CSV table of C-alpha atoms (C1' of nucleotides) in Angstrom, one decimal:
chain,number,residue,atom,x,y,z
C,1,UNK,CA,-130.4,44.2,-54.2
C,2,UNK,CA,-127.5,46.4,-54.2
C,3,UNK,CA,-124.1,45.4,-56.1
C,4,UNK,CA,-121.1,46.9,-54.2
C,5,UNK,CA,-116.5,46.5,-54.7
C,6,UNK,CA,-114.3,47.3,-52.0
C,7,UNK,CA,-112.5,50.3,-51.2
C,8,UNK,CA,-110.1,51.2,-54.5
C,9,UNK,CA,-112.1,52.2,-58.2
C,10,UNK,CA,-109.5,51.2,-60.7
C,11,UNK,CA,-110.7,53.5,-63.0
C,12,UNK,CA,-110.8,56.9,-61.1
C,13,UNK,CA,-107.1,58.1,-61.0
C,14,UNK,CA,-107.2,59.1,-57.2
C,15,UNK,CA,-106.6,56.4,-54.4
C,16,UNK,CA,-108.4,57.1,-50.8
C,17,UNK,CA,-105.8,54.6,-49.4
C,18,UNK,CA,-102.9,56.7,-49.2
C,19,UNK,CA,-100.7,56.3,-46.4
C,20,UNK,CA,-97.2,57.1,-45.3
C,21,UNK,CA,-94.3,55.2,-43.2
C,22,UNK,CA,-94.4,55.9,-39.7
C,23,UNK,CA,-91.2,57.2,-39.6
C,24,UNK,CA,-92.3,60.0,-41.5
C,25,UNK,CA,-95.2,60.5,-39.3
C,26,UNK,CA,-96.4,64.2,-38.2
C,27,UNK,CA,-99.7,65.8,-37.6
C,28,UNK,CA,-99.4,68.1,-40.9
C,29,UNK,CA,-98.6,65.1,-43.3
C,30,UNK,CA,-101.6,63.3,-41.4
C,31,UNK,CA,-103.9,66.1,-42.5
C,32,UNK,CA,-102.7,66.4,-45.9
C,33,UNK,CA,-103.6,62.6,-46.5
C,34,UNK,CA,-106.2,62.6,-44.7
C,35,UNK,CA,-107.9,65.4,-47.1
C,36,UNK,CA,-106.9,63.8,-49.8
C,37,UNK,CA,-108.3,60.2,-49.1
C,38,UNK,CA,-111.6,62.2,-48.4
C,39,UNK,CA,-111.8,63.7,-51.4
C,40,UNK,CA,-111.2,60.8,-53.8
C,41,UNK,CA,-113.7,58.8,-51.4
C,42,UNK,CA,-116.3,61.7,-52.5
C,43,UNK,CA,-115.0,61.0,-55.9
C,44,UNK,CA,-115.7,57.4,-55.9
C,45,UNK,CA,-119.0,58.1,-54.5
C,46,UNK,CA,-120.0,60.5,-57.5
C,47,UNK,CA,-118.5,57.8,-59.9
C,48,UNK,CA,-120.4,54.9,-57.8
C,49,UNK,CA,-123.7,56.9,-58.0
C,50,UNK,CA,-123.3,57.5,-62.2
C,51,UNK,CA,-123.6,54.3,-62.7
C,52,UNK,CA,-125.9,52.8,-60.2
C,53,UNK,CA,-123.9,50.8,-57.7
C,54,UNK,CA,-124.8,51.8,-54.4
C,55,UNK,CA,-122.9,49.5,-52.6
C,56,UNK,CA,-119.3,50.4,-51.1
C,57,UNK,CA,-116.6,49.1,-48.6
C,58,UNK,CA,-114.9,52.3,-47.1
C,59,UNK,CA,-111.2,51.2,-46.7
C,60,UNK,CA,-109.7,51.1,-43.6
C,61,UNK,CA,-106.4,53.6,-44.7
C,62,UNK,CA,-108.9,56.4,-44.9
C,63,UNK,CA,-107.4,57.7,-41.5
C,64,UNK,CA,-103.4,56.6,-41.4
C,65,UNK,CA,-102.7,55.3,-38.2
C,66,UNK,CA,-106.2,56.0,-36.8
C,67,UNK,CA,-105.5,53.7,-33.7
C,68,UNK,CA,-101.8,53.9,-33.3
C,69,UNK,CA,-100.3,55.5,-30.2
C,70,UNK,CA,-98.9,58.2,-32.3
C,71,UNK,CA,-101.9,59.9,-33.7
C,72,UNK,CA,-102.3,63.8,-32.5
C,73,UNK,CA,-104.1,65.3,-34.7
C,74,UNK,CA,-107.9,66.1,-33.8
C,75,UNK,CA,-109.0,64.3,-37.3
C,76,UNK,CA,-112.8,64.0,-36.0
C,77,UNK,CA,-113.6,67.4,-35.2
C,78,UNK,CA,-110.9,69.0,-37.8
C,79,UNK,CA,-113.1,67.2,-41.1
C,80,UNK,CA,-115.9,67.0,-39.1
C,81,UNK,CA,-117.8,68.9,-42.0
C,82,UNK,CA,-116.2,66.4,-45.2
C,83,UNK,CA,-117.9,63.1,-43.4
C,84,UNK,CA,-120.7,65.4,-42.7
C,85,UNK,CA,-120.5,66.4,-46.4
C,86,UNK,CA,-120.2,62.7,-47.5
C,87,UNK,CA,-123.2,61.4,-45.5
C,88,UNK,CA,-125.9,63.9,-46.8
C,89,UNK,CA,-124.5,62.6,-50.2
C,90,UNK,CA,-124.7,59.1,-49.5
C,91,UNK,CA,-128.0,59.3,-47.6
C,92,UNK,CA,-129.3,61.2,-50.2
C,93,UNK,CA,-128.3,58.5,-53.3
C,94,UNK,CA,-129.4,55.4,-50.6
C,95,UNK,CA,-126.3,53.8,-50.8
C,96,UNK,CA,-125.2,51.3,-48.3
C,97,UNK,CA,-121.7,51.5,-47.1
C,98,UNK,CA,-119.2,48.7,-45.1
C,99,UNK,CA,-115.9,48.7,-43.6
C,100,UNK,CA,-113.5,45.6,-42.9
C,101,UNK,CA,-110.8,46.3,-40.3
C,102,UNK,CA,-107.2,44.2,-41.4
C,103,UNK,CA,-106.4,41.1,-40.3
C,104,UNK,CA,-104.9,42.5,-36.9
C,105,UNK,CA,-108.2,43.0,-35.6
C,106,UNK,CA,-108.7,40.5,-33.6
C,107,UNK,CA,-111.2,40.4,-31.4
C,108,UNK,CA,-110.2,37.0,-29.8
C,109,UNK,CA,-106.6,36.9,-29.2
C,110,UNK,CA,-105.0,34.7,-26.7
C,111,UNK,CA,-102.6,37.8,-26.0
C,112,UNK,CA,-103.8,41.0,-24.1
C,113,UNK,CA,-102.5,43.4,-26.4
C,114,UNK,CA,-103.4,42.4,-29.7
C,115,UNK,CA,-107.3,42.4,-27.9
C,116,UNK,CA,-106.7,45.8,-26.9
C,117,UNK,CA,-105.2,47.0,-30.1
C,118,UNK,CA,-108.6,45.3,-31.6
C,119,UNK,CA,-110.9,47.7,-29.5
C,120,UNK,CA,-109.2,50.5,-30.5
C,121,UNK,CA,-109.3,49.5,-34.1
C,122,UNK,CA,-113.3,48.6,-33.6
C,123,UNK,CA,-113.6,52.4,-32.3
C,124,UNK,CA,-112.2,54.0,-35.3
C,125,UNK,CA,-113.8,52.5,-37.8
C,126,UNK,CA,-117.5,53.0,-35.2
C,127,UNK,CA,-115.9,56.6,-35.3
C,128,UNK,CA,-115.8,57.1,-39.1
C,129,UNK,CA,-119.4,55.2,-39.8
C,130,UNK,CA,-120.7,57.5,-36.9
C,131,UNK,CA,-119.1,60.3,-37.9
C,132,UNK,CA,-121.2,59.6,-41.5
C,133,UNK,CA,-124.1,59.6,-39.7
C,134,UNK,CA,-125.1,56.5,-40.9
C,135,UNK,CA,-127.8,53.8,-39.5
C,136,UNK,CA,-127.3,50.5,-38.8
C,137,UNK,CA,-127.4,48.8,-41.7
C,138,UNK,CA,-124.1,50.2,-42.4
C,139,UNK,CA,-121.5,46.9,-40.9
C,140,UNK,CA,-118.2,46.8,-39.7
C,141,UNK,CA,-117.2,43.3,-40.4
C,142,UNK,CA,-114.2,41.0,-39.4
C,143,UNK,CA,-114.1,37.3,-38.6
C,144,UNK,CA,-114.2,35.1,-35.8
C,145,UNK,CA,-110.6,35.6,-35.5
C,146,UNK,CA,-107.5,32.6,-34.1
C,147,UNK,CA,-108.5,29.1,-32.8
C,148,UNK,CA,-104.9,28.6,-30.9
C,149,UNK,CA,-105.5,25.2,-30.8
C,150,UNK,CA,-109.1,24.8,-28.5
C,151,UNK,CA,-111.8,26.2,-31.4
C,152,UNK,CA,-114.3,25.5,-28.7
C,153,UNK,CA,-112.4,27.8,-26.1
C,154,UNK,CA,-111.5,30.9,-28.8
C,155,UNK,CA,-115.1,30.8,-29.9
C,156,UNK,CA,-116.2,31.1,-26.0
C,157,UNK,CA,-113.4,33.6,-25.5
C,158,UNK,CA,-115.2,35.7,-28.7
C,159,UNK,CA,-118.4,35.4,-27.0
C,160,UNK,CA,-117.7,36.9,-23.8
C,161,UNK,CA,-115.4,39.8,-25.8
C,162,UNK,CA,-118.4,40.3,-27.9
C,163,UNK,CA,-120.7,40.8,-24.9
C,164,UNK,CA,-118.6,43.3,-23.2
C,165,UNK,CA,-118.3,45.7,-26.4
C,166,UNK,CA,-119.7,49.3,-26.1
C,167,UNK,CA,-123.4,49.1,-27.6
C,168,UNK,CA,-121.9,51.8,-30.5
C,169,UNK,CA,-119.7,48.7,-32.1
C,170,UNK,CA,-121.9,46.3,-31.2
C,171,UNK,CA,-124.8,48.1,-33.5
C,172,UNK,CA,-122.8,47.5,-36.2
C,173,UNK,CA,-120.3,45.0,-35.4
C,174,UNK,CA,-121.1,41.6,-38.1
C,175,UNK,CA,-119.0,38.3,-38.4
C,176,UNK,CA,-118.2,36.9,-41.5
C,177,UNK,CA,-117.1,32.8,-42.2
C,178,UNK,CA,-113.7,32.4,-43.1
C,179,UNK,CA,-111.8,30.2,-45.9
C,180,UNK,CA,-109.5,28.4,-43.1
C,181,UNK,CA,-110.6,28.4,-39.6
C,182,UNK,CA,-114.7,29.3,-38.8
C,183,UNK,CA,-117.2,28.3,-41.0
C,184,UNK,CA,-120.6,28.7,-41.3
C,185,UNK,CA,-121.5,26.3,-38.9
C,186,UNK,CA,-119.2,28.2,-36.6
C,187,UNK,CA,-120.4,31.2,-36.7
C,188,UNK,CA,-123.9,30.1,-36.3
C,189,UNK,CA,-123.2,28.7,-32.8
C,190,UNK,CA,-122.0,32.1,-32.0
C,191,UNK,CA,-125.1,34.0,-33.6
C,192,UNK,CA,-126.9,31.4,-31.1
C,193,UNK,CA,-125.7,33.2,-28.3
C,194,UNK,CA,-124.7,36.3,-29.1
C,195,UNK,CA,-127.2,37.2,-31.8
C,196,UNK,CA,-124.5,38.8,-34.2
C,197,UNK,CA,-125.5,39.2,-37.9
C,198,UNK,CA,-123.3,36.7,-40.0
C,199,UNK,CA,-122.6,38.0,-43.8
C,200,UNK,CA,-122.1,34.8,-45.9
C,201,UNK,CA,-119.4,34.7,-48.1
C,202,UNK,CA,-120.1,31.9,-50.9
C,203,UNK,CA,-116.4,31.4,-51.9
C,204,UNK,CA,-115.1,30.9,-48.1
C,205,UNK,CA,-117.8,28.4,-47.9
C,206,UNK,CA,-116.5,26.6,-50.9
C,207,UNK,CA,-113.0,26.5,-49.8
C,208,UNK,CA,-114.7,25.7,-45.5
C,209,UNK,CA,-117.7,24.0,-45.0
C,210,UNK,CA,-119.2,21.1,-43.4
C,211,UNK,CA,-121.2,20.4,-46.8
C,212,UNK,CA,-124.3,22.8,-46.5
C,213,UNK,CA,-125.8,23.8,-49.9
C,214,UNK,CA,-126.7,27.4,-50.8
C,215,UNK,CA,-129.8,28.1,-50.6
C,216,UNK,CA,-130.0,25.9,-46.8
C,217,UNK,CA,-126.9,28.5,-45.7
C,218,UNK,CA,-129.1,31.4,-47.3
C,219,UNK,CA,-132.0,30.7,-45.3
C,220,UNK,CA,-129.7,30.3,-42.6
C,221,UNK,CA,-127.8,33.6,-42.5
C,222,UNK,CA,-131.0,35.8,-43.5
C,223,UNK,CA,-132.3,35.2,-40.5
C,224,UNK,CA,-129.6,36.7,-38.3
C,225,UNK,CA,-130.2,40.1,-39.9
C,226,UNK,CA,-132.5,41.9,-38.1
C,227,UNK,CA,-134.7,44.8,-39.3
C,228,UNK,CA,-132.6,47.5,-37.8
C,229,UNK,CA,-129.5,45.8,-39.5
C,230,UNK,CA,-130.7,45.8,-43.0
C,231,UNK,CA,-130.9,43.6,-45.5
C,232,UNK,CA,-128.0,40.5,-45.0
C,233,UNK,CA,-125.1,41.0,-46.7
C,234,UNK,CA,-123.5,38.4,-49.1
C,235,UNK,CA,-120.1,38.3,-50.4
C,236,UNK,CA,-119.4,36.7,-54.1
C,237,UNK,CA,-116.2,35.7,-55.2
C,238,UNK,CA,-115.0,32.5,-57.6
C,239,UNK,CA,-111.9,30.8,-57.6
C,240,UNK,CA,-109.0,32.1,-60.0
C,241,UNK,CA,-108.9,30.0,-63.1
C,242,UNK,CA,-105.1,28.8,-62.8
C,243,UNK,CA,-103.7,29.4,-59.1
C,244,UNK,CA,-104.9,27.2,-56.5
C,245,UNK,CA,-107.9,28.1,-53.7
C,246,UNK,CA,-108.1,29.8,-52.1
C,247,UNK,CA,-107.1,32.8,-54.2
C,248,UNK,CA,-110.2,35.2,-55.9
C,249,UNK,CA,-110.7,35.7,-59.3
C,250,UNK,CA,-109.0,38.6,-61.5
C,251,UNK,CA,-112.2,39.3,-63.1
C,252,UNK,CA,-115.9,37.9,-62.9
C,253,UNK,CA,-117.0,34.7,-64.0
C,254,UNK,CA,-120.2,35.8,-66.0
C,255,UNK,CA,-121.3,31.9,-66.5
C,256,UNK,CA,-121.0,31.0,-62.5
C,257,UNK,CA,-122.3,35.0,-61.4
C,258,UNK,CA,-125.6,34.2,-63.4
C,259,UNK,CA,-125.5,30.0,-61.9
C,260,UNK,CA,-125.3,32.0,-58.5
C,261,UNK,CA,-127.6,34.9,-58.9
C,262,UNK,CA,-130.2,32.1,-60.6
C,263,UNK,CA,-129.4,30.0,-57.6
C,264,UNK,CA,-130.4,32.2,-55.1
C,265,UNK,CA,-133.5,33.9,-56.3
C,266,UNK,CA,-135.9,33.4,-53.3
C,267,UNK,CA,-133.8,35.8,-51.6
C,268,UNK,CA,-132.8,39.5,-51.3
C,269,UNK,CA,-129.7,40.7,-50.6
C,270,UNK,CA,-126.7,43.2,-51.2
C,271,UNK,CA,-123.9,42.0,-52.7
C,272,UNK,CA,-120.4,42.7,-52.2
C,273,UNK,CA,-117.7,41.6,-55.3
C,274,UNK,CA,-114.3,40.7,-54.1
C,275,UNK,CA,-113.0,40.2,-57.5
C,276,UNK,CA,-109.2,42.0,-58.4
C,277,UNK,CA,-110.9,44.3,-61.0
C,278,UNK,CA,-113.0,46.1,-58.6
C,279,UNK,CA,-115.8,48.1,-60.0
C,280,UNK,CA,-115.5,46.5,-63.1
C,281,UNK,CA,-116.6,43.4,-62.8
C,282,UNK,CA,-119.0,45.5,-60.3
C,283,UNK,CA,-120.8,46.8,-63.5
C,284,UNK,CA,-120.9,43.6,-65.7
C,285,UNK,CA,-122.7,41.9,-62.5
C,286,UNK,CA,-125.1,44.8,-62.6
C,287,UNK,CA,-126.0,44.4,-66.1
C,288,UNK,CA,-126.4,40.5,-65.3
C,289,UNK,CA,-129.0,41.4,-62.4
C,290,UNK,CA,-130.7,44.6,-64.1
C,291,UNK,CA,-133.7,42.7,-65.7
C,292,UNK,CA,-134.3,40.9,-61.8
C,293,UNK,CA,-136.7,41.5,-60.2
C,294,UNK,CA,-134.7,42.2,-56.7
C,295,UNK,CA,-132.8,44.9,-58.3
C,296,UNK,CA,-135.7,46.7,-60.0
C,297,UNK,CA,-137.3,47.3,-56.6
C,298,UNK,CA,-134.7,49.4,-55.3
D,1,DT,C1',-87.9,58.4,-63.4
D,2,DC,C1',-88.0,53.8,-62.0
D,3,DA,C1',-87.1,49.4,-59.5
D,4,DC,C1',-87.8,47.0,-55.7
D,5,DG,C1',-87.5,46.3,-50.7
D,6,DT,C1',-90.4,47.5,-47.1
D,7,DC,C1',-94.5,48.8,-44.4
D,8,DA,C1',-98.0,49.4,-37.1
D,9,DA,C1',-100.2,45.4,-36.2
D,10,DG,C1',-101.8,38.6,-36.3
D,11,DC,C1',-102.5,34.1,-37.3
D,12,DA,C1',-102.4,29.6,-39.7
D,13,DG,C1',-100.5,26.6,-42.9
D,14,DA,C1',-97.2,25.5,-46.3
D,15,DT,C1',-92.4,25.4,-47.7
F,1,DA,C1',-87.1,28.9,-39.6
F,2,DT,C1',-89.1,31.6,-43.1
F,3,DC,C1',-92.7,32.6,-46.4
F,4,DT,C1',-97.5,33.4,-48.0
F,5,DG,C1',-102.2,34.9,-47.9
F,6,DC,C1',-105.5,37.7,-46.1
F,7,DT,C1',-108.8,43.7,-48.9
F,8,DT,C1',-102.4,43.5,-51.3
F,9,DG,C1',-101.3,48.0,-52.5
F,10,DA,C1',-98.5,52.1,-51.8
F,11,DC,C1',-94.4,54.3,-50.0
F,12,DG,C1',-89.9,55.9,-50.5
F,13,DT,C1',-84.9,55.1,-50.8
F,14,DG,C1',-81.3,54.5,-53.9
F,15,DA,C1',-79.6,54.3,-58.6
DNA sequence: TCACGTCAAGCAGAT
DNA sequence: ATCTGCTTGACGTGA
């Protein structure tokens, strides 16, 4: 079991995110972001690496405008030797690495575009794990997307999509149940037929589900990872103490993490925190698990 | 130096 | 009709 945050460190004073406004766009500002979101990713690497969690989402604003009409700058070839660089490194420390395209991704939109817009995103973040040189294990993730009214239909309409993707995104293309729209149920009829891993995320199933317990979705879910996909994924979260679901916690809940990990120890995982504080509740939950047996293994 | 309106893009549900 | 949440955070103009 690996314990992973996604894509900021909170305690690092570099950012990989960085980005600028469109309107300022040209090829040598691109660069000079570029460079410098790759060299605070390495950073949070290191600082990942010092203290044992080897589980990372990269973020999608590595590359500004990656899949925007505008982009003319040869970023692939031109840092071609940084991923290169960053791959040996996380090969090296066994570290398992994720990326979640935004919520314009969407894979089954009613409107032309927007799935055309979704390809493109698909291939840049395929282009960056590649690029890594990374097996499959390491997932691009989004969800089932819009229902528009016929869930039936849109989950069809994913279906086919899914189907027609090049074989590089569909190597490392996973779905993920949502807090609103798909649930786990959902995206099991779509793993019927499409045989697409599913990473469970435990608080979306609390705020969507049609009443399946834990350790019945677990069993579930594990087996729609295959060997060359890795181990499943799960992502942890629990509600904020004050505002209303469906909004995450500011910091970890030590009494409901150790309810959870107790909960689910017939199986193995890697486990993704999307909790505010990042890598911080990151290393309490690894000081929770570092006496268990599915973390001593590693 | 700082506050705060805005940012490439979608969708659903609440107000 | 407009706002909010989603991985919400970071940019950048104006004072």
């Amino acid at each position: 079991m690996k314990i992973g945050y996604p894509c900021i460190n909170l305690t690092l004073d570099c950012r990989s995110n960085h980005t600028f406004r469109l309107k300022n766009y040209s090829k040598e500002r691109l660069e000079s972001t570029i460079e410098a979101n790759l060299n605070c990713l390495q950073k949070i690497l290191e600082f990942n690496k010092d203290n044992k969690i080897l589980f990372f989402r990269i973020t999608s604003d590595l590359i500004p405008f990656a899949s925007h009409p505008i982009l003319d700058f040869e970023w692939k070839k031109h840092f071609k030797t940084a991923f290169e660089d960053l791959g040996a490194f996380i090969r090296k420390n066994k570290m398992r690495i994720t990326m979640h395209p935004g919520q314009y991704t969407v894979l089954n939109s009613i409107n032309e575009k927007v799935y055309e817009s979704s390809l493109k995103e698909l291939f840049y973040h395929v282009d960056v794990l590649d690029l890594i040189n990374l097996d499959y294990s390491a997932k691009i993730q989004i969800h089932v997307g819009g229902v528009y009214g016929d869930k039936k239909a849109s989950m069809e309409r994913f279906i086919n999509r899914y189907f027609r993707l090049d074989n590089k995104i569909k190597n490392r293309l996973v779905i993920e149940n949502d807090d609103k729209n798909y649930t786990l149920s959902d995206c099991l009829k779509i793993n019927e037929k499409a045989s697409i891993p599913i990473i469970f995320d435990v608080y979306h199933h609390q705020c969507n589900n049609l009443g399946e317990q834990i350790k019945e979705a677990f069993k579930r879910v594990s087996d729609t990872w295959k060997e060359k996909d890795g181990i499943p994924i799960i992502h942890y979260s629990s509600e904020h103490p004050i505002k209303k679901r469906p909004s995450h916690a500011d910091t970890i809940d030590l009494i409901h993490f150790k309810n959870f990990i107790y909960l689910t120890r017939d199986f193995d995982f890697d486990l993704m925190l999307e909790i505010k504080d990042k890598e911080i509740s990151a290393l309490k939950a690894l000081e929770i698990i570092s006496n268990d047996a599915r973390f001593l293994q590693n």
